[in-house]
Short mmCIF file of C-alpha atoms in Angstrom, two decimals:
data_model
loop_
_atom_site.label_atom_id
_atom_site.label_comp_id
_atom_site.label_asym_id
_atom_site.label_seq_id
_atom_site.Cartn_x
_atom_site.Cartn_y
_atom_site.Cartn_z
CA VAL K 1 16.50 30.50 -3.38
CA THR K 2 16.15 34.18 -2.54
CA LYS K 3 12.52 34.47 -1.42
CA VAL K 4 10.38 31.93 0.45
CA ALA K 5 6.69 31.88 1.36
CA VAL K 6 5.52 29.85 4.37
CA CYS K 7 1.92 28.60 4.38
CA HIS K 8 -0.29 26.08 6.15
CA GLU K 9 -1.14 24.38 2.88
CA VAL K 10 -1.14 25.31 -0.80
CA THR K 11 -4.71 26.40 -1.51
CA ASP K 12 -6.14 28.48 -4.34
CA ALA K 13 -5.95 31.51 -2.06
CA VAL K 14 -2.24 30.93 -1.49
CA LEU K 15 -1.66 30.56 -5.23
CA GLU K 16 -3.51 33.82 -5.85
CA ALA K 17 -1.27 35.54 -3.29
CA LEU K 18 1.81 34.12 -5.00
CA ALA K 19 0.58 35.48 -8.34
CA SER K 20 -0.30 38.91 -6.95
CA GLU K 21 0.93 42.09 -8.53
CA ALA K 22 2.94 42.84 -5.38
CA LEU K 23 5.16 39.81 -6.08
CA ALA K 24 5.32 40.17 -9.86
CA ALA K 25 8.67 41.96 -9.91
CA ASP K 26 10.24 39.85 -7.16
CA PRO K 27 8.55 36.44 -7.17
CA VAL K 28 8.78 33.66 -4.62
CA ASP K 29 11.21 30.82 -5.45
CA LEU K 30 10.08 28.32 -2.84
CA VAL K 31 6.95 27.60 -0.83
CA VAL K 32 7.43 25.85 2.52
CA ALA K 33 4.09 24.26 3.43
CA TYR K 34 3.08 22.26 6.47
CA HIS K 35 0.40 20.05 4.90
CA PRO K 36 1.17 18.02 1.77
CA LEU K 37 -0.42 19.18 -1.46
CA LEU K 38 -0.68 15.65 -2.88
CA PHE K 39 -1.67 12.87 -0.48
CA LYS K 40 -2.16 10.25 -3.20
CA GLU K 41 -0.01 9.02 -6.06
CA THR K 42 -0.39 11.34 -9.05
CA ARG K 43 0.54 10.23 -12.56
CA SER K 44 0.08 13.57 -14.31
CA LEU K 45 -0.20 17.27 -13.59
CA VAL K 46 -2.77 19.18 -15.62
CA ALA K 47 -4.64 22.44 -15.19
CA SER K 48 -7.66 21.70 -12.98
CA SER K 49 -9.34 22.68 -9.72
CA ARG K 50 -8.01 19.61 -7.93
CA PRO K 51 -4.79 19.44 -5.86
CA SER K 52 -2.88 18.17 -8.89
CA GLY K 53 -3.98 21.34 -10.68
CA ARG K 54 -2.45 23.45 -7.92
CA ALA K 55 0.76 21.45 -8.28
CA PHE K 56 0.61 22.15 -12.02
CA ARG K 57 0.44 25.89 -11.35
CA LEU K 58 3.51 25.75 -9.10
CA VAL K 59 5.49 23.87 -11.74
CA ARG K 60 4.28 26.19 -14.49
CA ASP K 61 5.33 29.26 -12.52
CA GLY K 62 8.73 27.81 -11.54
CA ILE K 63 8.00 27.70 -7.81
CA ALA K 64 9.45 24.84 -5.76
CA LEU K 65 7.51 23.25 -2.90
CA ALA K 66 8.87 21.77 0.34
CA VAL K 67 6.49 20.05 2.79
CA VAL K 68 7.44 19.45 6.43
CA HIS K 69 4.30 17.76 7.87
CA THR K 70 4.99 14.82 10.23
CA ALA K 71 8.73 15.51 10.38
CA PHE K 72 7.90 18.93 11.86
CA ASP K 73 5.24 17.38 14.12
CA VAL K 74 7.83 15.37 16.02
CA ALA K 75 10.81 17.73 15.73
CA SER K 76 12.27 19.47 18.74
CA GLY K 77 10.77 22.96 18.71
CA GLY K 78 8.26 21.85 16.10
CA MET K 79 4.48 21.55 15.94
CA ALA K 80 3.87 19.62 19.18
CA ASP K 81 6.38 21.60 21.25
CA ALA K 82 4.90 24.88 20.01
CA LEU K 83 1.39 23.89 21.12
CA ALA K 84 2.65 22.81 24.54
CA ALA K 85 4.47 26.13 24.96
CA GLU K 86 1.40 28.11 23.86
CA LEU K 87 -0.64 26.53 26.65
CA GLY K 88 2.05 27.13 29.28
CA MET K 89 2.74 23.49 30.07
CA GLY K 90 5.69 22.62 32.30
CA ASP K 91 7.97 19.56 32.54
CA VAL K 92 7.10 18.70 28.94
CA ARG K 93 8.07 15.31 27.56
CA SER K 94 7.21 13.29 24.47
CA PHE K 95 4.71 10.44 24.30
CA GLY K 96 3.07 8.21 21.73
CA PRO K 97 4.34 5.83 19.07
CA LEU K 98 7.53 6.55 17.17
CA TRP K 99 6.95 8.45 13.93
CA GLY K 100 9.20 9.60 11.13
CA SER K 101 11.24 6.43 10.69
CA GLU K 102 10.81 5.66 7.00
CA ARG K 103 14.22 4.12 6.37
CA ALA K 104 15.89 0.87 7.24
CA LYS K 105 19.48 -0.28 7.40
CA VAL K 106 20.42 -3.40 5.45
CA VAL K 107 23.49 -5.27 6.69
CA THR K 108 25.24 -8.23 5.07
CA PHE K 109 28.51 -10.16 5.30
CA VAL K 110 30.50 -10.83 2.13
CA PRO K 111 33.85 -12.41 1.21
CA GLU K 112 36.35 -9.60 0.68
CA SER K 113 36.74 -10.18 -3.06
CA PHE K 114 32.97 -9.81 -3.64
CA ALA K 115 32.32 -6.80 -1.41
CA ASP K 116 32.26 -4.21 -4.20
CA ASP K 117 29.99 -6.33 -6.40
CA VAL K 118 27.41 -6.80 -3.64
CA ALA K 119 27.52 -3.16 -2.53
CA ASP K 120 27.11 -2.00 -6.14
CA ALA K 121 24.09 -4.27 -6.58
CA MET K 122 22.50 -2.95 -3.38
CA ALA K 123 23.10 0.63 -4.47
CA GLY K 124 21.61 -0.12 -7.87
CA ALA K 125 18.42 -1.30 -6.14
CA GLY K 126 18.13 1.93 -4.16
CA ALA K 127 20.30 1.51 -1.06
CA GLY K 128 22.97 3.90 0.12
CA THR K 129 21.42 7.27 -0.73
CA ILE K 130 21.80 9.91 1.99
CA GLY K 131 20.80 13.38 0.90
CA GLU K 132 22.88 14.33 -2.14
CA TYR K 133 25.26 11.37 -1.70
CA ALA K 134 24.86 7.99 -3.40
CA ALA K 135 26.47 4.58 -2.82
CA CYS K 136 27.03 5.36 0.88
CA SER K 137 28.12 2.35 2.91
CA PHE K 138 30.02 1.43 6.04
CA ARG K 139 32.39 -1.51 5.85
CA VAL K 140 34.45 -3.32 8.44
CA ALA K 141 36.57 -6.46 8.08
CA GLY K 142 35.93 -9.55 10.16
CA THR K 143 35.83 -13.33 10.07
CA GLY K 144 32.86 -15.47 9.13
CA THR K 145 32.65 -19.10 10.21
CA PHE K 146 30.53 -21.99 8.93
CA ILE K 147 30.38 -25.73 8.28
CA PRO K 148 28.80 -26.60 4.91
CA GLY K 149 26.23 -29.39 5.21
CA PRO K 150 26.28 -32.60 3.14
CA ASN K 151 23.89 -31.19 0.52
CA ALA K 152 25.56 -27.78 0.28
CA SER K 153 27.59 -26.49 -2.65
CA PRO K 154 29.88 -24.03 -0.89
CA THR K 155 31.61 -21.25 -2.79
CA MET K 156 34.21 -21.17 -0.03
CA GLY K 157 35.39 -24.06 2.11
CA GLU K 158 34.57 -27.76 1.96
CA THR K 159 31.54 -29.83 2.91
CA GLY K 160 31.69 -30.96 6.54
CA VAL K 161 34.78 -28.89 7.32
CA PHE K 162 34.77 -25.92 9.71
CA ASN K 163 35.74 -22.88 7.68
CA ARG K 164 36.97 -19.42 8.62
CA GLU K 165 36.47 -16.87 5.86
CA PRO K 166 37.75 -13.28 5.76
CA GLU K 167 34.58 -11.26 5.23
CA VAL K 168 33.44 -7.66 5.09
CA ARG K 169 30.39 -6.37 6.94
CA ILE K 170 28.52 -3.94 4.66
CA GLU K 171 25.88 -1.56 6.03
CA MET K 172 23.66 0.57 3.76
CA VAL K 173 20.50 2.57 4.41
CA ALA K 174 17.42 2.19 2.22
CA ALA K 175 13.93 3.64 2.03
CA ALA K 176 11.45 1.27 3.67
CA GLY K 177 9.68 0.76 0.35
CA LYS K 178 12.90 -0.37 -1.34
CA VAL K 179 14.09 -2.91 1.23
CA ASP K 180 12.64 -5.91 -0.65
CA ALA K 181 14.36 -4.86 -3.89
CA VAL K 182 17.65 -4.24 -2.09
CA ALA K 183 17.48 -7.65 -0.40
CA ALA K 184 16.77 -9.34 -3.74
CA ALA K 185 19.73 -7.58 -5.37
CA LEU K 186 21.95 -8.53 -2.43
CA ILE K 187 21.01 -12.20 -2.71
CA ALA K 188 21.49 -12.24 -6.48
CA ALA K 189 24.98 -10.71 -6.27
CA HIS K 190 26.18 -12.58 -3.19
CA PRO K 191 28.45 -15.58 -3.87
CA TYR K 192 27.06 -17.68 -1.01
CA GLU K 193 24.15 -20.10 -1.39
CA GLU K 194 22.64 -18.78 1.85
CA PRO K 195 23.67 -15.13 2.29
CA ALA K 196 23.36 -13.77 5.81
CA PHE K 197 21.75 -10.35 6.02
CA ASP K 198 19.77 -8.29 8.53
CA VAL K 199 17.31 -5.42 8.18
CA TYR K 200 17.17 -2.89 11.02
CA ASP K 201 14.41 -0.34 11.52
CA ARG K 202 15.91 3.14 11.89
CA ARG K 203 14.19 3.86 15.20
CA GLY K 204 16.95 6.25 16.21
CA GLU K 205 15.73 8.74 13.61
CA ALA K 206 12.11 8.62 14.75
CA GLY K 207 10.26 10.96 17.04
CA MET K 208 7.07 10.95 19.11
CA ILE K 209 4.09 12.97 17.94
CA GLY K 210 2.60 13.91 21.32
CA ARG K 211 3.69 16.05 24.26
CA VAL K 212 2.54 15.77 27.87
CA GLY K 213 3.30 18.18 30.70
CA ARG K 214 2.19 19.67 34.00
CA LEU K 215 -0.52 22.33 34.27
CA ASP K 216 -2.60 23.01 37.40
CA THR K 217 -6.06 24.02 36.17
CA THR K 218 -9.52 22.64 35.39
CA VAL K 219 -10.91 21.34 32.13
CA ASP K 220 -13.20 24.34 31.74
CA GLU K 221 -10.46 26.86 32.56
CA LEU K 222 -8.10 25.21 30.08
CA ALA K 223 -10.83 25.16 27.44
CA ALA K 224 -11.21 28.92 27.87
CA VAL K 225 -7.45 29.39 27.45
CA VAL K 226 -7.46 27.18 24.35
CA GLY K 227 -10.30 29.18 22.84
CA ASP K 228 -8.54 32.46 23.59
CA ARG K 229 -5.11 31.37 22.33
CA LEU K 230 -6.10 29.22 19.36
CA GLY K 231 -9.53 30.47 18.35
CA GLY K 232 -12.00 28.10 16.78
CA ALA K 233 -15.22 26.69 18.19
CA VAL K 234 -13.91 24.73 21.16
CA ARG K 235 -15.65 21.45 21.96
CA VAL K 236 -15.21 19.92 25.41
CA ALA K 237 -15.88 16.39 26.67
CA GLY K 238 -15.41 15.59 30.34
CA SER K 239 -14.69 17.85 33.30
CA GLY K 240 -12.74 18.07 36.53
CA HIS K 241 -9.39 19.12 37.94
CA VAL K 242 -6.32 18.92 35.69
CA GLU K 243 -2.70 18.33 36.64
CA SER K 244 -1.38 16.71 33.47
CA VAL K 245 -2.14 17.85 29.90
CA ALA K 246 -1.44 15.97 26.66
CA VAL K 247 -1.37 17.73 23.29
CA ILE K 248 -1.32 16.38 19.74
CA PRO K 249 -1.62 19.01 17.00
CA GLY K 250 -3.94 18.23 14.10
CA SER K 251 -5.86 14.98 14.30
CA GLY K 252 -4.88 13.09 17.44
CA SER K 253 -7.87 11.02 18.49
CA ALA K 254 -6.11 7.81 17.41
CA PHE K 255 -3.76 8.31 20.38
CA ILE K 256 -6.38 8.48 23.13
CA GLY K 257 -5.18 5.10 24.39
CA SER K 258 -1.63 6.45 24.73
CA ALA K 259 -2.73 9.66 26.44
CA ALA K 260 -5.27 8.26 28.93
CA PRO K 261 -2.79 6.64 31.36
CA ILE K 262 -0.58 9.74 31.60
CA ALA K 263 -2.88 12.78 31.27
CA ASP K 264 -6.12 14.23 32.62
CA VAL K 265 -7.02 15.99 29.37
CA LEU K 266 -6.02 15.78 25.70
CA VAL K 267 -5.98 18.88 23.49
CA THR K 268 -6.27 17.88 19.83
CA GLY K 269 -8.50 18.21 16.77
CA ASP K 270 -10.88 16.09 14.69
CA VAL K 271 -12.23 14.04 17.62
CA GLY K 272 -15.32 12.06 16.65
CA HIS K 273 -18.36 11.25 18.80
CA HIS K 274 -17.44 7.69 19.73
CA ARG K 275 -13.80 8.43 20.43
CA ALA K 276 -14.79 11.28 22.73
CA ARG K 277 -17.08 8.87 24.61
CA ASP K 278 -14.26 6.36 24.84
CA ALA K 279 -11.84 8.98 26.17
CA VAL K 280 -14.20 10.14 28.92
CA SER K 281 -14.84 6.53 29.94
CA ARG K 282 -11.07 6.19 30.43
CA GLY K 283 -10.95 9.29 32.61
CA LEU K 284 -9.47 11.47 29.87
CA ALA K 285 -11.19 14.77 29.08
CA ILE K 286 -11.03 16.14 25.53
CA ILE K 287 -10.62 19.73 24.36
CA ASP K 288 -11.03 20.05 20.59
CA PRO K 289 -10.67 23.55 19.07
CA GLY K 290 -10.31 22.19 15.54
CA HIS K 291 -7.60 20.64 13.38
CA ALA K 292 -5.98 23.77 11.94
CA GLU K 293 -6.40 25.71 15.18
CA THR K 294 -4.15 23.31 17.10
CA GLU K 295 -1.51 23.79 14.40
CA GLN K 296 -1.37 27.60 14.51
CA PRO K 297 1.38 27.86 17.20
CA GLY K 298 3.48 25.45 15.17
CA MET K 299 2.93 27.49 12.02
CA ARG K 300 4.28 30.55 13.79
CA ALA K 301 7.30 28.51 14.87
CA LEU K 302 7.83 27.27 11.30
CA TYR K 303 7.72 30.79 9.90
CA ALA K 304 10.16 32.00 12.57
CA ALA K 305 12.59 29.19 11.74
CA VAL K 306 12.51 29.75 7.97
CA SER K 307 12.75 33.53 8.29
CA THR K 308 16.18 33.22 9.93
CA MET K 309 17.54 31.71 6.70
CA THR K 310 16.32 33.97 3.90
CA GLU K 311 13.75 36.60 2.95
CA THR K 312 10.42 35.09 3.94
CA ILE K 313 6.77 36.01 3.37
CA ASP K 314 4.20 34.99 5.98
CA PHE K 315 1.23 33.27 4.32
CA THR K 316 0.41 31.18 7.40
CA ALA K 317 -2.89 33.00 8.00
CA ILE K 318 -4.14 32.52 4.43
CA ASP K 319 -6.95 29.95 4.25
CA PRO K 320 -5.62 27.59 6.97
CA SER K 321 -8.90 25.70 7.38
CA PRO K 322 -11.79 24.66 5.11
CA TRP K 323 -14.23 25.35 7.98
CA ARG K 324 -15.92 28.63 8.80
CA ARG K 325 -18.23 29.66 11.61
CA ALA K 326 -21.91 29.88 10.64
#
């Protein structure tokens, strides 16, 4: 990759900019976009006006696409942190449910002589892939103990007799959607009648989508700052003095319940009528400048980060929102 373009999302306007005469002699190799181009499963890419048609044009023109979306939302220095910094919040901390944990760790215990067979079966079902590395596992030797019951057919040991078996603990990561297949492969390859295995959610890799911090102001004063810094047609619900501000870039009304106990006002986009009513009834004011508007500070941060790595073109201001002012 020698030249990268950073954009809010891949729209027709962005594609036209990529195909411009100015880039004809030195085209872009990679587009780094915030929003996904394809939100739904797509079985084919054909020329059309739909998102799949835009994906078709990227493939046709040999341009790769990387999307950061929710991973950048929760990242340190990412979308949420950038919005908090833009508004001048102090003592900023994270809040909200954990996001970004899409993998699990599958752990099992296997007699030493069967360890490779079981690990190979798990890898074949999709476990153990970390970046460009496959069949990744962690193994440690230990001792398993058990007493086979009267109706058991033990591979190791004898019925009714306490048995100590040299075993290997095998740990492998897997995408959340592949855990069932990995577990089935583990069971099929394991020599025991009743294999012991555990599945752990990878919470340590997750992040929180919201930020909350200190800011001494009023709802109306903050709304004016939001309008000045972010643009957009700012909508305001509620009023009063503010000491604590919560921010969620994009569409954050689903997290009103998380924000209400810790903040006086929530700055986010896409807040509907009934959720705004609910927020005010909880004592939480709402400032809504629009979805894309709350993401603009983060887009500047994304461009700044990418531009430290390679030659980068700033397309972040091209068609960031489908809305326009009447």
